[in-house]
């Protein structure tokens, strides 16, 4: 699955189709919960999945390097001394 996601993020249409095929049953089931015609709901969920897959950054992908700054910021927040509260 990770290989499909990485390939899809790089524009591989076959990988994208494999992901859509994999989630087809889930998309069909979830479309019944949206307040819109079923066909429109399926289209919406499919489009959202494609957009999500195309923008995802995996640990193995070169695009993941951009996440290093975010991780460093969170690590700095965790390492910072916490203000003392009245109870502690």
Tab-separated table of C-alpha atoms in Angstrom:
chain	number	residue	atom	x	y	z
A	1	UNK	CA	0.000	0.000	0.000
A	2	UNK	CA	2.804	2.419	0.880
A	3	UNK	CA	4.384	1.853	-2.526
A	4	UNK	CA	1.049	2.665	-4.202
A	5	UNK	CA	0.705	5.847	-2.150
A	6	UNK	CA	4.232	6.967	-3.016
A	7	UNK	CA	3.752	6.183	-6.702
A	8	UNK	CA	0.382	7.931	-6.763
A	9	UNK	CA	1.872	11.011	-5.099
A	10	UNK	CA	4.364	11.091	-7.976
A	11	UNK	CA	1.532	10.987	-10.545
A	12	UNK	CA	1.271	7.242	-11.273
A	13	UNK	CA	-2.325	6.783	-12.459
A	14	UNK	CA	-2.210	2.989	-12.165
A	15	UNK	CA	-1.191	3.236	-8.498
A	16	UNK	CA	-4.005	5.715	-7.892
A	17	UNK	CA	-6.482	3.330	-9.493
A	18	UNK	CA	-5.247	0.461	-7.307
A	19	UNK	CA	-5.816	2.569	-4.202
A	20	UNK	CA	-9.318	3.498	-5.381
A	21	UNK	CA	-10.086	-0.164	-6.113
A	22	UNK	CA	-8.834	-1.122	-2.655
A	23	UNK	CA	-11.149	1.390	-0.959
A	24	UNK	CA	-14.113	1.028	-3.353
A	25	UNK	CA	-16.298	-0.933	-0.891
A	26	UNK	CA	-15.574	1.553	1.907
A	27	UNK	CA	-16.400	4.495	-0.338
A	28	UNK	CA	-19.688	2.874	-1.367
A	29	UNK	CA	-20.608	2.137	2.261
A	30	UNK	CA	-19.637	5.594	3.568
A	31	UNK	CA	-21.458	7.377	0.750
A	32	UNK	CA	-24.736	6.356	2.365
A	33	UNK	CA	-23.998	8.574	5.373
A	34	UNK	CA	-23.622	11.810	3.403
A	35	UNK	CA	-26.609	14.071	2.859
A	36	UNK	CA	-26.413	14.130	-0.908
A	37	UNK	CA	-27.311	11.813	-3.772
A	38	UNK	CA	-25.332	8.564	-3.561
A	39	UNK	CA	-23.527	9.072	-6.904
A	40	UNK	CA	-22.432	12.546	-5.851
A	41	UNK	CA	-21.286	11.220	-2.473
A	42	UNK	CA	-19.213	8.491	-4.142
A	43	UNK	CA	-17.640	11.080	-6.439
A	44	UNK	CA	-16.896	13.408	-3.528
A	45	UNK	CA	-15.305	10.681	-1.393
A	46	UNK	CA	-13.282	9.425	-4.354
A	47	UNK	CA	-11.977	12.907	-5.131
A	48	UNK	CA	-11.087	13.519	-1.466
A	49	UNK	CA	-9.181	10.219	-1.344
A	50	UNK	CA	-7.251	11.092	-4.509
A	51	UNK	CA	-6.350	14.530	-3.135
A	52	UNK	CA	-5.287	13.027	0.176
A	53	UNK	CA	-3.089	10.408	-1.471
A	54	UNK	CA	-1.507	12.931	-3.814
A	55	UNK	CA	-0.498	15.212	-0.949
A	56	UNK	CA	0.564	12.652	1.660
A	57	UNK	CA	4.178	12.624	2.727
A	58	UNK	CA	5.662	9.294	3.687
A	59	UNK	CA	8.802	8.693	5.694
A	60	UNK	CA	10.464	7.192	2.658
A	61	UNK	CA	9.520	9.922	0.185
A	62	UNK	CA	11.845	12.853	-0.583
A	63	UNK	CA	8.976	15.229	0.195
A	64	UNK	CA	9.064	14.036	3.807
A	65	UNK	CA	12.245	16.046	4.333
A	66	UNK	CA	10.074	19.163	4.555
A	67	UNK	CA	8.418	17.724	7.639
A	68	UNK	CA	11.656	17.928	9.629
A	69	UNK	CA	11.022	21.545	10.616
A	70	UNK	CA	7.559	20.673	11.935
A	71	UNK	CA	8.925	17.748	13.962
A	72	UNK	CA	11.654	19.964	15.416
A	73	UNK	CA	9.095	22.585	16.458
A	74	UNK	CA	6.977	19.974	18.247
A	75	UNK	CA	10.056	18.500	19.935
A	76	UNK	CA	11.069	21.971	21.166
A	77	UNK	CA	7.576	22.520	22.584
A	78	UNK	CA	7.735	19.196	24.433
A	79	UNK	CA	11.211	19.965	25.813
A	80	UNK	CA	10.297	23.455	27.033
A	81	UNK	CA	9.702	23.774	30.784
A	82	UNK	CA	6.036	23.659	31.674
A	83	UNK	CA	4.585	26.521	33.716
A	84	UNK	CA	3.744	25.504	37.256
A	85	UNK	CA	0.094	25.357	38.171
A	86	UNK	CA	-1.481	25.977	41.539
A	87	UNK	CA	-1.820	22.253	42.132
A	88	UNK	CA	1.701	21.347	41.246
